Tab-separated table of C-alpha atoms in Angstrom:
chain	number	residue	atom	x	y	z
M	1	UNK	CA	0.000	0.000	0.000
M	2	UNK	CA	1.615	3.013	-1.033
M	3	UNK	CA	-0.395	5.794	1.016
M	4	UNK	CA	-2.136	4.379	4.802
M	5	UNK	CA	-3.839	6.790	6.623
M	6	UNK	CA	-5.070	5.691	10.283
M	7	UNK	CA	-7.518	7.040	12.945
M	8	UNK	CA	-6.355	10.859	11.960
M	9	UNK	CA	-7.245	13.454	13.894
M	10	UNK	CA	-6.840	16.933	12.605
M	11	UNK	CA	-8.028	20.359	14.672
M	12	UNK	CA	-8.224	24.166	13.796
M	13	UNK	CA	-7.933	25.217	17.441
M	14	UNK	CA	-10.945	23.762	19.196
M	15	UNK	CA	-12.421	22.639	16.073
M	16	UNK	CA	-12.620	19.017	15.253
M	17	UNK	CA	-11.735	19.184	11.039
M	18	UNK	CA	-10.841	15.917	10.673
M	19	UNK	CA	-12.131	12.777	12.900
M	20	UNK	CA	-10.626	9.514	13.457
M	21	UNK	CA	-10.601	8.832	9.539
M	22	UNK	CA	-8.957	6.080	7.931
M	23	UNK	CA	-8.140	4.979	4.528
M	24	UNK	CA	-5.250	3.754	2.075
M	25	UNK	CA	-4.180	4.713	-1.468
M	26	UNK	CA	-3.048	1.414	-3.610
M	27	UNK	CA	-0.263	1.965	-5.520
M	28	UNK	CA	-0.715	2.729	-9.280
M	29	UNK	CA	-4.534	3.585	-8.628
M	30	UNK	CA	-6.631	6.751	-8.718
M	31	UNK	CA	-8.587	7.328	-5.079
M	32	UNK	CA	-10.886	10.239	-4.618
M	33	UNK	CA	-12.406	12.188	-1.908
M	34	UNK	CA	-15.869	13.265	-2.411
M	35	UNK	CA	-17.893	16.055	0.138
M	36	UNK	CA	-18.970	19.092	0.820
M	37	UNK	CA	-17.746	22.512	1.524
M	38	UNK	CA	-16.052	22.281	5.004
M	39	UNK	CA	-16.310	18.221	4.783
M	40	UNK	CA	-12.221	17.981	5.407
M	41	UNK	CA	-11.305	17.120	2.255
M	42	UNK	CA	-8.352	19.586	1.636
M	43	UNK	CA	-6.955	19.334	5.378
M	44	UNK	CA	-6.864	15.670	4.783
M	45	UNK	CA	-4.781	16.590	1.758
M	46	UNK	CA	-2.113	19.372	3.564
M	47	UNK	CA	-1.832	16.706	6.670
M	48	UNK	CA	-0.485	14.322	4.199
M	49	UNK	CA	1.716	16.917	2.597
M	50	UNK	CA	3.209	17.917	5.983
M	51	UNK	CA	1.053	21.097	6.124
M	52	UNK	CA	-1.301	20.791	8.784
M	53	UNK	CA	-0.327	18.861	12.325
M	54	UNK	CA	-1.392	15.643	13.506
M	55	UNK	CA	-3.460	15.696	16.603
M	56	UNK	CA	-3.732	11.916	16.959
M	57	UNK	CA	-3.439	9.132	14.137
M	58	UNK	CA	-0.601	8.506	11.592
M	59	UNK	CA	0.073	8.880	7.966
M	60	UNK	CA	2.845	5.921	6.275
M	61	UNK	CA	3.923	6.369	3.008
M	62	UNK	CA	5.294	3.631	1.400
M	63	UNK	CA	5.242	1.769	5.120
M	64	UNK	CA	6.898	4.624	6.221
M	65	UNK	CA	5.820	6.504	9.292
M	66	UNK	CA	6.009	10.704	8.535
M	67	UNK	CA	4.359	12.484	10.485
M	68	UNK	CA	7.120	13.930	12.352
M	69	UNK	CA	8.924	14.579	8.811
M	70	UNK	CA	8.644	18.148	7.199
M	71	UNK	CA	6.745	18.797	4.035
M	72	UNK	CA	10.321	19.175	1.590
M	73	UNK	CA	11.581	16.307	2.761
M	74	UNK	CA	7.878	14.440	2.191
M	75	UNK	CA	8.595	15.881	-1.471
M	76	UNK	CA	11.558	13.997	-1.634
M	77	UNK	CA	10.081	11.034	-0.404
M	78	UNK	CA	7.680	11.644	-3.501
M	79	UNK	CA	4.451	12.816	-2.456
M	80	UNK	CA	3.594	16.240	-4.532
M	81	UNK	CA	0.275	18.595	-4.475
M	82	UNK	CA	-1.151	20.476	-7.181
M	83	UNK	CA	-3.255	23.091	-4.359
M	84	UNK	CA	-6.786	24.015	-4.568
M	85	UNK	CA	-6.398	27.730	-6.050
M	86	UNK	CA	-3.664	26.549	-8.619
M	87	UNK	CA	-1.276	29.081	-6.375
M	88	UNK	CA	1.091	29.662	-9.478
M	89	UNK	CA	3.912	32.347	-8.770
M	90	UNK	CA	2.396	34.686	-10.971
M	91	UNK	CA	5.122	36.690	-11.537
M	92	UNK	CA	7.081	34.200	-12.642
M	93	UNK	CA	6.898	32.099	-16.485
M	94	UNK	CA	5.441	28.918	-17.408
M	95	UNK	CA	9.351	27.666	-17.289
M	96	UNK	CA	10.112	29.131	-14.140
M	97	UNK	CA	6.948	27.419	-12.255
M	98	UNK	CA	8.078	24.249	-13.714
M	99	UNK	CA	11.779	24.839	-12.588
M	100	UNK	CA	10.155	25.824	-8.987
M	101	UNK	CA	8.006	22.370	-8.899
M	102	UNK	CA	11.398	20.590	-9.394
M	103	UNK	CA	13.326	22.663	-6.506
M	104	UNK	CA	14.349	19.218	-4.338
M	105	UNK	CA	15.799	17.928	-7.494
M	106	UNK	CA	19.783	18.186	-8.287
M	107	UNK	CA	19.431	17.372	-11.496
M	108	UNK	CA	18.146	20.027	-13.742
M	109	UNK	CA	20.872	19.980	-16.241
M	110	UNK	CA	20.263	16.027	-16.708
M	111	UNK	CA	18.656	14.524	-19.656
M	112	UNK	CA	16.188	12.974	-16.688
M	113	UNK	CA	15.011	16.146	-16.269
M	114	UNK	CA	14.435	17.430	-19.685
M	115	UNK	CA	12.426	13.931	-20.092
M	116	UNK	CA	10.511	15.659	-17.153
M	117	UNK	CA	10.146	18.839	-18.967
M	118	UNK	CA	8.942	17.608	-21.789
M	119	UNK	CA	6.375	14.957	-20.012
M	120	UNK	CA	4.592	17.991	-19.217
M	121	UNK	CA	4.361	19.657	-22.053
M	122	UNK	CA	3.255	16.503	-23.933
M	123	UNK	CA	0.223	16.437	-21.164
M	124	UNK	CA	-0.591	19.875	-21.426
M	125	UNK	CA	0.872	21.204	-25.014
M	126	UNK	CA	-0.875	24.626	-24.071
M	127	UNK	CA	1.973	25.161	-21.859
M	128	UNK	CA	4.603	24.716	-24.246
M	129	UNK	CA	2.574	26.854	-26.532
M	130	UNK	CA	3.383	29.931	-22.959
M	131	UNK	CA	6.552	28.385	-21.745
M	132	UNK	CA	7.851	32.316	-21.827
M	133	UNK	CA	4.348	33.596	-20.174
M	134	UNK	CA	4.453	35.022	-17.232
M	135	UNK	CA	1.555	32.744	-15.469
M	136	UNK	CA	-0.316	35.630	-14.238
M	137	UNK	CA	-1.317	36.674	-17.206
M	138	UNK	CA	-2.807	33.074	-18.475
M	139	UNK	CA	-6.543	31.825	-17.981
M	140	UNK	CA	-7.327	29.446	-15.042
M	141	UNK	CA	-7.438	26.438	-17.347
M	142	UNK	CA	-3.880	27.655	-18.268
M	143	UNK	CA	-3.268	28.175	-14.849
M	144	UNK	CA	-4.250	24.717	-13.698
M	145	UNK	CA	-2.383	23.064	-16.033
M	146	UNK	CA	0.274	24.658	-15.214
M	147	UNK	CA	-0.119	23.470	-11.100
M	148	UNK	CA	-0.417	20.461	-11.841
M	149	UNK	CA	2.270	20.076	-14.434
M	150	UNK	CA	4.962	22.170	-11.618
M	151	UNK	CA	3.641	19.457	-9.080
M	152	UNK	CA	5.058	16.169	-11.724
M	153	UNK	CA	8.504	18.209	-12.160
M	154	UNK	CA	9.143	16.572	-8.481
M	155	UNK	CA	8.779	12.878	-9.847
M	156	UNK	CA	6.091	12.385	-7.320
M	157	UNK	CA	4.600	8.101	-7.088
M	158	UNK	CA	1.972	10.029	-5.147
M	159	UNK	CA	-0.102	13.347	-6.773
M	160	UNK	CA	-2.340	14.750	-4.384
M	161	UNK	CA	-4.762	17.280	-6.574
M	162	UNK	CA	-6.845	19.347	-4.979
M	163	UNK	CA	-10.201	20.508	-7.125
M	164	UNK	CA	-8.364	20.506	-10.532
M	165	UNK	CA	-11.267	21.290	-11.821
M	166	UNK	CA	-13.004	24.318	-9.560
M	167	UNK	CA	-14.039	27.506	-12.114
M	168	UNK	CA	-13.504	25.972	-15.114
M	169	UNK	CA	-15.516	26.382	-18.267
M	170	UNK	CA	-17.115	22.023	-19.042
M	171	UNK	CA	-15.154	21.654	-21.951
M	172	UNK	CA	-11.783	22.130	-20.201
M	173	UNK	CA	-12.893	20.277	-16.921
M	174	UNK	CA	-13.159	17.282	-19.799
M	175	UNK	CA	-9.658	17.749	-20.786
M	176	UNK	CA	-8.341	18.287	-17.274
M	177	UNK	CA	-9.838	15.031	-15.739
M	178	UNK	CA	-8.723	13.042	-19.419
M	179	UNK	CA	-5.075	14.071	-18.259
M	180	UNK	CA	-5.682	12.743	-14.698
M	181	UNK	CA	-6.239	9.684	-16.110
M	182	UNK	CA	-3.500	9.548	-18.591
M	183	UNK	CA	-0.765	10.891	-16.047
M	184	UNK	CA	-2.369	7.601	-13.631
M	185	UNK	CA	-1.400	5.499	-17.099
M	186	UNK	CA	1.611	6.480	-17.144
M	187	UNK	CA	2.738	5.334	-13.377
M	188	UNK	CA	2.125	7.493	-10.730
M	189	UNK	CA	-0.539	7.152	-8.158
M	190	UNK	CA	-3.392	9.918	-7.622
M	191	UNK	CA	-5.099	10.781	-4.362
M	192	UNK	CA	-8.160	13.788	-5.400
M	193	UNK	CA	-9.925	15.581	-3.875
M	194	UNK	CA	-13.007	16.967	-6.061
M	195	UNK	CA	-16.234	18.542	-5.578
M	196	UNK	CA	-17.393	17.296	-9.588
M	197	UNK	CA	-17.954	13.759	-8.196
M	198	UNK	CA	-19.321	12.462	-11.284
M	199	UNK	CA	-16.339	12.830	-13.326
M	200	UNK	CA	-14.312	11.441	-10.231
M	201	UNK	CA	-16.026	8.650	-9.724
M	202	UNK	CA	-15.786	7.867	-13.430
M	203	UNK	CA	-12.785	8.114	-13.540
M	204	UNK	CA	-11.583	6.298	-9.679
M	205	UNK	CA	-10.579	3.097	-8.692
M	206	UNK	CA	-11.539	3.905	-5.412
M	207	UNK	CA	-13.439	6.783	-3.369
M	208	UNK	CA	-14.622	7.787	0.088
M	209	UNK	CA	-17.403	10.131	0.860
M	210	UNK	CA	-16.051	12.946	3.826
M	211	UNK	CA	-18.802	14.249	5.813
M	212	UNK	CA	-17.965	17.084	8.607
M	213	UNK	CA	-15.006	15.276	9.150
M	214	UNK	CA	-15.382	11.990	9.115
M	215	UNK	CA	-15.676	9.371	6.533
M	216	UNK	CA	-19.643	8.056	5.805
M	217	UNK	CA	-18.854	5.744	2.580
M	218	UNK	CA	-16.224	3.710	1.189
M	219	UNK	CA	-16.477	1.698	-1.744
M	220	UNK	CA	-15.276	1.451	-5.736
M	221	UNK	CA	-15.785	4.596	-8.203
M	222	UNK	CA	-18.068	2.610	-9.631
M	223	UNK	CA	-19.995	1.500	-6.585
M	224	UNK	CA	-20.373	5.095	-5.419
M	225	UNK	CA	-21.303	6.415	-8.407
M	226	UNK	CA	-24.804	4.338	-8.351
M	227	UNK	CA	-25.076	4.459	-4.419
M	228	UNK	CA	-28.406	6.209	-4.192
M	229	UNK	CA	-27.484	8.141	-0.940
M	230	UNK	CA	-24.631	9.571	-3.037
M	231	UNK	CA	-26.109	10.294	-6.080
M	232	UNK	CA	-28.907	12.163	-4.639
M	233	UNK	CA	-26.382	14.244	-2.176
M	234	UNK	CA	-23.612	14.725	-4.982
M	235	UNK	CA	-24.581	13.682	-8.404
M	236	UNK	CA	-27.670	15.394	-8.838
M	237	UNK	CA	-29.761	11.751	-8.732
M	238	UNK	CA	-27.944	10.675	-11.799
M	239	UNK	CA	-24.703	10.608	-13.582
């Protein structure tokens, strides 16, 4: 199991965010995370990246206990995030976000890390199209590709995305969730958390439904997606 998280507790002060919650991530799969505003979703997502502490519970990567290991060094280990808000250093070009998204990495003049380079702009050719842009200036589809392409520059065997596809126009939210899927082809593992559950689900191996904090469902994309408690909370009754 590449990803184990067990009994987490997570609080904002006095506030209770996340609740005894427990899940795993299979390697080489696609999990999601499915809820509402203020369900936990993206806290679940910085506690794994290192960003938010651990009140009680543990996160293992690879078998790996980290919770007492700071988020560069979970980088290294290979877990990268693509954040909700795209957060692109908008002063900064298309090539210089990548270059950022690759900052634990000694290699930059390799031919590894061209590969790299060009992986992304094979997934998102729009990029390569701006690669002298200065990101602020693109549109949030740009935008987005461009977070999640700066998150692969690290190598990651875990992508955590958060809402790749929030404010974006239906055709792109298509294109965005048809990369998902063909960066999972190519080898690395995806952990996302997204508030368009139908495409998720489509699209998941497996899923879990967050509710104030604690997990209320488990079960296959495809099991969720026809789960009639589910599709009348988050699929509008039918996919």
């Amino acid at each position: 199991m590449l990803l184990e998280v067990e009994g987490l507790c997570v609080n904002y002060g006095h506030i209770e965010a996340i609740r005894d919650i427990s899940f795993a991530v299979p390697e080489g799969t696609v999990t999601t995370l499915i809820g509402a505003n203020g369900a936990g979703k993206t806290t679940t997502l910085k506690t794994i990246s290192g960003l938010r502490k651990i009140r009680a519970g543990s996160v293992r990567f690879d078998g790996k206990d980290i919770n007492d290991i700071p988020p560069y060094e979970r980088v290294k280990l290979g877990i990268g995030q693509s954040p909700e808000g795209r957060r692109c250093f908008v002063g900064m070009t298309v090539r210089e976000n990548l270059e950022m998204g690759a900052f634990t990495r000694n290699d930059r003049k390799s031919a590894a890390y061209r590969e790299d380079v060009d992986r992304v702009l094979g997934l998102f050719p729009r990029l390569a199209e701006r690669i002298d842009q200065v990101s602020g200036t693109m549109s949030g589809g740009e935008q987005q590709m461009l977070a999640i392409g700066r998150a692969l520059m690290s190598r990651p065997r875990l992508l955590l995305l958060d809402e790749p596809s929030m404010g974006l126009a239906p055709k792109l939210i298509q294109q965005i969730f048809n990369i998902i899927t063909e960066i999972n082809e190519q080898g690395t593992t995806v952990l996302l958390v997204e508030q368009n559950a139908a495409q998720a689900l489509k699209r998941s191996h497996d899923a879990h439904v967050l509710e104030t904090g604690e997990i209320k469902r488990s079960g296959t994309g495809a099991e969720l997606a026809v789960d009639p408690a589910v599709k009348a909370a988050y699929l509008g009754g039918d996919l």
